[in-house]
GROMACS .gro file of C-alpha atoms in nm:
model
  328
    1MET     CA    1  -3.135   1.380   1.280
    2ALA     CA    2  -2.942   1.409   0.952
    3ASP     CA    3  -2.647   1.175   0.890
    4THR     CA    4  -2.349   1.412   0.891
    5THR     CA    5  -2.093   1.145   0.796
    6GLY     CA    6  -2.213   1.122   0.438
    7SER     CA    7  -2.262   0.747   0.473
    8GLU     CA    8  -2.595   0.780   0.295
    9MET     CA    9  -2.413   0.847  -0.033
   10LYS     CA   10  -2.499   0.590  -0.297
   11SER     CA   11  -2.235   0.350  -0.428
   12GLY     CA   12  -2.233   0.091  -0.702
   13SER     CA   13  -2.195   0.300  -1.020
   14PHE     CA   14  -1.816   0.280  -1.058
   15MET     CA   15  -1.813  -0.059  -1.234
   16LEU     CA   16  -2.075   0.067  -1.480
   17GLU     CA   17  -1.858   0.358  -1.596
   18LYS     CA   18  -1.582   0.180  -1.787
   19SER     CA   19  -1.515   0.483  -2.008
   20ALA     CA   20  -1.503   0.737  -1.723
   21LYS     CA   21  -1.173   0.921  -1.687
   22ILE     CA   22  -0.977   0.782  -1.391
   23PHE     CA   23  -0.660   0.943  -1.257
   24VAL     CA   24  -0.434   0.691  -1.082
   25ALA     CA   25  -0.172   0.896  -0.897
   26GLY     CA   26   0.153   0.704  -0.845
   27HIS     CA   27   0.094   0.455  -1.128
   28ARG     CA   28   0.457   0.340  -1.145
   29GLY     CA   29   0.483   0.224  -0.785
   30LEU     CA   30   0.406  -0.115  -0.633
   31VAL     CA   31   0.046  -0.019  -0.552
   32GLY     CA   32  -0.036   0.215  -0.839
   33SER     CA   33   0.090  -0.023  -1.108
   34ALA     CA   34  -0.124  -0.304  -0.964
   35ILE     CA   35  -0.431  -0.079  -0.964
   36VAL     CA   36  -0.369   0.013  -1.329
   37ARG     CA   37  -0.340  -0.357  -1.422
   38LYS     CA   38  -0.662  -0.438  -1.235
   39LEU     CA   39  -0.858  -0.152  -1.393
   40GLN     CA   40  -0.737  -0.250  -1.741
   41ASP     CA   41  -0.828  -0.616  -1.674
   42GLN     CA   42  -1.177  -0.501  -1.568
   43GLY     CA   43  -1.222  -0.316  -1.897
   44PHE     CA   44  -1.166   0.046  -1.793
   45THR     CA   45  -1.051   0.233  -2.104
   46ASN     CA   46  -0.983   0.593  -1.998
   47LEU     CA   47  -0.700   0.594  -1.745
   48VAL     CA   48  -0.506   0.918  -1.697
   49LEU     CA   49  -0.147   0.851  -1.595
   50ARG     CA   50   0.137   1.094  -1.531
   51THR     CA   51   0.499   1.030  -1.435
   52HIS     CA   52   0.667   1.253  -1.178
   53SER     CA   53   0.851   1.441  -1.455
   54GLU     CA   54   0.517   1.504  -1.631
   55LEU     CA   55   0.331   1.613  -1.316
   56ASP     CA   56   0.490   1.713  -0.986
   57LEU     CA   57   0.222   1.635  -0.728
   58THR     CA   58   0.401   1.849  -0.467
   59SER     CA   59   0.340   2.158  -0.682
   60GLN     CA   60   0.002   2.310  -0.600
   61SER     CA   61  -0.016   2.510  -0.924
   62ASP     CA   62   0.079   2.210  -1.142
   63VAL     CA   63  -0.182   1.987  -0.975
   64GLU     CA   64  -0.446   2.260  -1.001
   65SER     CA   65  -0.371   2.307  -1.371
   66PHE     CA   66  -0.383   1.929  -1.433
   67PHE     CA   67  -0.729   1.891  -1.276
   68ALA     CA   68  -0.861   2.203  -1.448
   69THR     CA   69  -0.764   2.071  -1.793
   70GLN     CA   70  -0.806   1.693  -1.754
   71LYS     CA   71  -1.116   1.689  -1.530
   72PRO     CA   72  -1.101   1.324  -1.419
   73VAL     CA   73  -1.423   1.169  -1.287
   74TYR     CA   74  -1.252   0.938  -1.037
   75VAL     CA   75  -0.920   0.957  -0.850
   76ILE     CA   76  -0.719   0.682  -0.679
   77LEU     CA   77  -0.437   0.837  -0.478
   78ALA     CA   78  -0.154   0.583  -0.453
   79ALA     CA   79   0.133   0.833  -0.481
   80ALA     CA   80   0.350   0.875  -0.172
   81LYS     CA   81   0.706   0.911  -0.054
   82VAL     CA   82   0.781   0.578   0.113
   83GLY     CA   83   1.081   0.416   0.279
   84GLY     CA   84   1.206   0.207   0.568
   85ILE     CA   85   1.318   0.298   0.919
   86HIS     CA   86   1.657   0.434   0.807
   87ALA     CA   87   1.502   0.663   0.543
   88ASN     CA   88   1.238   0.791   0.788
   89ASN     CA   89   1.508   0.870   1.044
   90THR     CA   90   1.732   1.040   0.788
   91TYR     CA   91   1.470   1.246   0.600
   92PRO     CA   92   1.184   1.317   0.846
   93ALA     CA   93   1.105   1.655   0.686
   94ASP     CA   94   1.063   1.488   0.346
   95PHE     CA   95   0.838   1.214   0.481
   96ILE     CA   96   0.596   1.452   0.648
   97GLY     CA   97   0.630   1.743   0.406
   98VAL     CA   98   0.620   1.569   0.068
   99ASN     CA   99   0.331   1.341   0.167
  100LEU     CA  100   0.127   1.628   0.311
  101GLN     CA  101   0.187   1.830  -0.008
  102ILE     CA  102   0.088   1.545  -0.242
  103GLN     CA  103  -0.234   1.453  -0.066
  104THR     CA  104  -0.341   1.811   0.013
  105ASN     CA  105  -0.292   1.920  -0.347
  106VAL     CA  106  -0.464   1.618  -0.502
  107ILE     CA  107  -0.757   1.598  -0.258
  108HIS     CA  108  -0.835   1.971  -0.275
  109SER     CA  109  -0.803   2.000  -0.655
  110ALA     CA  110  -1.008   1.683  -0.703
  111TYR     CA  111  -1.291   1.828  -0.494
  112LYS     CA  112  -1.265   2.171  -0.655
  113HIS     CA  113  -1.285   2.034  -1.010
  114GLY     CA  114  -1.582   1.807  -0.961
  115VAL     CA  115  -1.427   1.462  -0.914
  116LYS     CA  116  -1.711   1.224  -0.831
  117LYS     CA  117  -1.518   1.000  -0.591
  118LEU     CA  118  -1.165   0.975  -0.450
  119LEU     CA  119  -0.988   0.685  -0.279
  120PHE     CA  120  -0.694   0.777  -0.056
  121LEU     CA  121  -0.450   0.499   0.033
  122GLY     CA  122  -0.248   0.495   0.352
  123SER     CA  123  -0.064   0.234   0.553
  124SER     CA  124  -0.097   0.021   0.865
  125CYS     CA  125   0.168   0.240   1.033
  126ILE     CA  126  -0.108   0.495   1.111
  127TYR     CA  127  -0.197   0.289   1.419
  128PRO     CA  128  -0.053   0.329   1.770
  129LYS     CA  129   0.258   0.131   1.855
  130PHE     CA  130   0.069  -0.067   2.121
  131ALA     CA  131  -0.264  -0.102   1.939
  132PRO     CA  132  -0.479  -0.406   2.022
  133GLN     CA  133  -0.423  -0.709   1.797
  134PRO     CA  134  -0.581  -0.760   1.547
  135ILE     CA  135  -0.593  -0.382   1.492
  136PRO     CA  136  -0.946  -0.243   1.433
  137GLU     CA  137  -1.011   0.082   1.248
  138SER     CA  138  -1.124   0.233   1.582
  139ALA     CA  139  -0.766   0.211   1.717
  140LEU     CA  140  -0.669   0.522   1.518
  141LEU     CA  141  -0.545   0.807   1.743
  142THR     CA  142  -0.583   0.607   2.066
  143GLY     CA  143  -0.212   0.608   2.158
  144PRO     CA  144   0.143   0.712   2.061
  145LEU     CA  145   0.278   0.609   1.721
  146GLU     CA  146   0.586   0.400   1.647
  147PRO     CA  147   0.858   0.672   1.667
  148THR     CA  148   1.059   0.532   1.374
  149ASN     CA  149   0.793   0.620   1.116
  150GLU     CA  150   0.576   0.880   1.286
  151TRP     CA  151   0.653   1.146   1.020
  152TYR     CA  152   0.501   0.932   0.745
  153ALA     CA  153   0.219   0.813   0.974
  154ILE     CA  154   0.118   1.168   1.074
  155ALA     CA  155   0.090   1.264   0.706
  156LYS     CA  156  -0.125   0.960   0.631
  157ILE     CA  157  -0.351   1.027   0.932
  158ALA     CA  158  -0.393   1.385   0.806
  159GLY     CA  159  -0.499   1.241   0.469
  160ILE     CA  160  -0.769   1.027   0.630
  161LYS     CA  161  -0.893   1.325   0.829
  162MET     CA  162  -0.889   1.548   0.522
  163CYS     CA  163  -1.110   1.303   0.334
  164GLN     CA  164  -1.346   1.293   0.633
  165ALA     CA  165  -1.350   1.672   0.664
  166TYR     CA  166  -1.437   1.723   0.297
  167ARG     CA  167  -1.715   1.464   0.335
  168LEU     CA  168  -1.854   1.646   0.640
  169GLN     CA  169  -1.829   2.001   0.505
  170HIS     CA  170  -1.889   1.943   0.134
  171GLN     CA  171  -2.075   1.608   0.126
  172TRP     CA  172  -1.800   1.488  -0.108
  173ASP     CA  173  -1.738   1.117  -0.159
  174ALA     CA  174  -1.378   1.076  -0.041
  175ILE     CA  175  -1.288   0.739   0.114
  176SER     CA  176  -0.969   0.590   0.262
  177GLY     CA  177  -0.817   0.241   0.254
  178MET     CA  178  -0.533   0.129   0.484
  179PRO     CA  179  -0.338  -0.169   0.345
  180THR     CA  180  -0.127  -0.409   0.548
  181ASN     CA  181   0.227  -0.519   0.442
  182LEU     CA  182   0.225  -0.558   0.065
  183TYR     CA  183   0.435  -0.757  -0.180
  184GLY     CA  184   0.432  -0.851  -0.548
  185GLN     CA  185   0.563  -0.739  -0.883
  186ASN     CA  186   0.730  -0.396  -0.897
  187ASP     CA  187   0.835  -0.433  -0.533
  188ASN     CA  188   1.166  -0.286  -0.416
  189PHE     CA  189   1.436  -0.557  -0.403
  190HIS     CA  190   1.718  -0.317  -0.314
  191PRO     CA  191   1.974  -0.486  -0.081
  192GLU     CA  192   1.979  -0.202   0.175
  193ASN     CA  193   1.633  -0.049   0.191
  194SER     CA  194   1.379  -0.316   0.094
  195HIS     CA  195   1.119  -0.468   0.328
  196VAL     CA  196   1.147  -0.811   0.487
  197LEU     CA  197   0.980  -1.021   0.216
  198PRO     CA  198   1.164  -0.893  -0.095
  199ALA     CA  199   1.485  -0.880   0.110
  200LEU     CA  200   1.451  -1.250   0.198
  201MET     CA  201   1.372  -1.339  -0.162
  202ARG     CA  202   1.679  -1.159  -0.292
  203ARG     CA  203   1.907  -1.310  -0.028
  204PHE     CA  204   1.790  -1.666  -0.090
  205HIS     CA  205   1.819  -1.617  -0.466
  206GLU     CA  206   2.176  -1.483  -0.439
  207ALA     CA  207   2.272  -1.764  -0.196
  208LYS     CA  208   2.135  -2.018  -0.443
  209ALA     CA  209   2.319  -1.855  -0.735
  210ASN     CA  210   2.645  -1.853  -0.537
  211ASN     CA  211   2.601  -2.209  -0.402
  212ALA     CA  212   2.619  -2.076  -0.045
  213ASP     CA  213   2.582  -2.321   0.244
  214GLU     CA  214   2.360  -2.102   0.459
  215VAL     CA  215   2.160  -1.782   0.486
  216VAL     CA  216   2.167  -1.592   0.816
  217VAL     CA  217   1.848  -1.403   0.906
  218TRP     CA  218   1.820  -1.148   1.189
  219GLY     CA  219   1.621  -1.230   1.500
  220SER     CA  220   1.451  -1.542   1.631
  221GLY     CA  221   1.190  -1.574   1.355
  222SER     CA  222   0.909  -1.562   1.610
  223PRO     CA  223   0.735  -1.228   1.528
  224LEU     CA  224   0.398  -1.263   1.353
  225ARG     CA  225   0.331  -1.062   1.039
  226GLU     CA  226   0.056  -1.029   0.780
  227PHE     CA  227   0.115  -1.001   0.405
  228LEU     CA  228  -0.121  -0.914   0.120
  229HIS     CA  229  -0.042  -0.958  -0.248
  230VAL     CA  230  -0.063  -0.621  -0.421
  231ASP     CA  231  -0.303  -0.762  -0.684
  232ASP     CA  232  -0.543  -0.843  -0.400
  233LEU     CA  233  -0.511  -0.485  -0.276
  234ALA     CA  234  -0.588  -0.358  -0.627
  235ASP     CA  235  -0.896  -0.581  -0.636
  236ALA     CA  236  -1.005  -0.439  -0.299
  237CYS     CA  237  -0.953  -0.082  -0.427
  238VAL     CA  238  -1.186  -0.142  -0.721
  239PHE     CA  239  -1.437  -0.302  -0.481
  240LEU     CA  240  -1.423  -0.001  -0.246
  241MET     CA  241  -1.460   0.246  -0.533
  242ASP     CA  242  -1.774   0.059  -0.638
  243GLN     CA  243  -1.925  -0.049  -0.307
  244TYR     CA  244  -1.810   0.176  -0.021
  245SER     CA  245  -1.897   0.537   0.055
  246GLY     CA  246  -1.857   0.552   0.431
  247PHE     CA  247  -1.696   0.802   0.666
  248GLU     CA  248  -1.448   0.568   0.838
  249HIS     CA  249  -1.130   0.441   0.673
  250VAL     CA  250  -1.121   0.069   0.589
  251ASN     CA  251  -0.844  -0.179   0.671
  252VAL     CA  252  -0.730  -0.393   0.378
  253GLY     CA  253  -0.548  -0.702   0.500
  254SER     CA  254  -0.523  -1.073   0.433
  255GLY     CA  255  -0.637  -1.175   0.780
  256VAL     CA  256  -0.366  -1.444   0.774
  257GLU     CA  257  -0.054  -1.413   0.987
  258VAL     CA  258   0.271  -1.607   0.961
  259THR     CA  259   0.585  -1.606   1.173
  260ILE     CA  260   0.894  -1.460   1.009
  261LYS     CA  261   1.037  -1.813   1.039
  262GLU     CA  262   0.744  -1.961   0.842
  263LEU     CA  263   0.781  -1.683   0.585
  264ALA     CA  264   1.153  -1.747   0.546
  265GLU     CA  265   1.097  -2.123   0.504
  266LEU     CA  266   0.831  -2.054   0.240
  267VAL     CA  267   1.052  -1.810   0.047
  268LYS     CA  268   1.342  -2.057   0.070
  269GLU     CA  269   1.118  -2.328  -0.077
  270VAL     CA  270   0.983  -2.106  -0.359
  271VAL     CA  271   1.335  -1.990  -0.454
  272GLY     CA  272   1.473  -2.345  -0.432
  273PHE     CA  273   1.762  -2.273  -0.195
  274LYS     CA  274   1.883  -2.605  -0.052
  275GLY     CA  275   2.121  -2.474   0.216
  276LYS     CA  276   2.066  -2.401   0.584
  277LEU     CA  277   1.860  -2.123   0.736
  278VAL     CA  278   2.038  -1.976   1.042
  279TRP     CA  279   1.878  -1.735   1.291
  280ASP     CA  280   2.092  -1.466   1.451
  281CYS     CA  281   1.916  -1.425   1.786
  282THR     CA  282   2.154  -1.147   1.894
  283LYS     CA  283   1.968  -0.917   1.651
  284PRO     CA  284   1.636  -0.749   1.740
  285ASP     CA  285   1.300  -0.900   1.651
  286GLY     CA  286   1.085  -0.588   1.629
  287THR     CA  287   0.714  -0.586   1.722
  288PRO     CA  288   0.599  -0.934   1.831
  289ARG     CA  289   0.270  -0.922   1.639
  290LYS     CA  290   0.113  -0.694   1.379
  291LEU     CA  291  -0.219  -0.797   1.230
  292MET     CA  292  -0.500  -0.580   1.097
  293ASP     CA  293  -0.863  -0.653   1.172
  294ASN     CA  294  -1.010  -0.715   0.826
  295SER     CA  295  -1.366  -0.786   0.945
  296LYS     CA  296  -1.515  -0.455   0.823
  297LEU     CA  297  -1.407  -0.517   0.463
  298ALA     CA  298  -1.510  -0.884   0.486
  299SER     CA  299  -1.857  -0.779   0.607
  300LEU     CA  300  -1.888  -0.557   0.298
  301GLY     CA  301  -1.826  -0.866   0.085
  302TRP     CA  302  -1.455  -0.863  -0.006
  303THR     CA  303  -1.195  -1.125   0.082
  304PRO     CA  304  -0.845  -1.183  -0.061
  305LYS     CA  305  -0.796  -1.451  -0.326
  306ILE     CA  306  -0.421  -1.506  -0.358
  307SER     CA  307  -0.256  -1.743  -0.109
  308LEU     CA  308   0.087  -1.652   0.029
  309LYS     CA  309   0.250  -1.952  -0.145
  310ASP     CA  310   0.097  -1.865  -0.485
  311GLY     CA  311   0.176  -1.497  -0.438
  312LEU     CA  312   0.540  -1.570  -0.352
  313SER     CA  313   0.575  -1.795  -0.659
  314GLN     CA  314   0.435  -1.521  -0.886
  315THR     CA  315   0.660  -1.261  -0.725
  316TYR     CA  316   0.970  -1.476  -0.768
  317GLU     CA  317   0.889  -1.534  -1.137
  318TRP     CA  318   0.860  -1.157  -1.181
  319TYR     CA  319   1.187  -1.102  -0.990
  320LEU     CA  320   1.371  -1.348  -1.216
  321GLU     CA  321   1.237  -1.188  -1.535
  322ASN     CA  322   1.260  -0.822  -1.437
  323VAL     CA  323   1.536  -0.783  -1.179
  324VAL     CA  324   1.781  -1.071  -1.234
  325GLN     CA  325   1.770  -1.074  -1.616
  326GLN     CA  326   1.812  -0.698  -1.639
  327LYS     CA  327   2.135  -0.721  -1.440
  328GLN     CA  328   2.277  -0.983  -1.676
   0.00000   0.00000   0.00000
């Protein structure tokens, strides 16, 4: 019986094509900028990059025209509309609509214009709210989603399924990677809508700068979370482009979990805040544990290289140089 999943497709040529034209969609974001740095470090010389003002990925005709004229050989799709719980609740139509438009336009035009391989990037929020821990790839679509970000999650699930559908119908090499919580340079350190790690870093830095006695953090500090440095994700993306051509999406995680309390203590140490850390247990904790099963990627031969301590130190250096200094 023929293999209908396309898993028989050959991999391993990506790293040999350093002059091939590669379109990195979303190259200014946390993920896209890390992928660009990694590709440049690896000696790739023909990256095609477009800002939002140069190419509106939600416009079908603009994307079609771009692929028709540029004809990239490879595509890494890191462009997305992202945001926290508040943004998802406030703009649900944007989170489902914009993301569906971006990925539908890019995936279809890439196939139509002869792209050799495409990598679609999603998020760990694709999994059910009560998925088993650690979360295996097989948990997808086995239960209800977390309601606070289901609009974004539905779009990302559709992207995975679109890649699989094009593989089944057209034998086209489209793969998907699902990263865990990411951090690193070019992260969002905004006081209102940043994620837990950059938010902690900013708060400890400002407390240190203001000689504050204490920093109050919401919750008990007991929930377990997993964090991956974005440079490790970029390394995994290059690895998948070169080594993986399977039907199923692949989790990209660190495999290491820390409590929010351990994370806060580590950030406090890296920043050099000497005051007290106070936990406000009247505030909610969120999900008790969220860890992705990274065994599939590990079995393919990839493991992360940057420890949380080293990654936090690098991120804080970047924050000081690029966020703090620019405000002064």
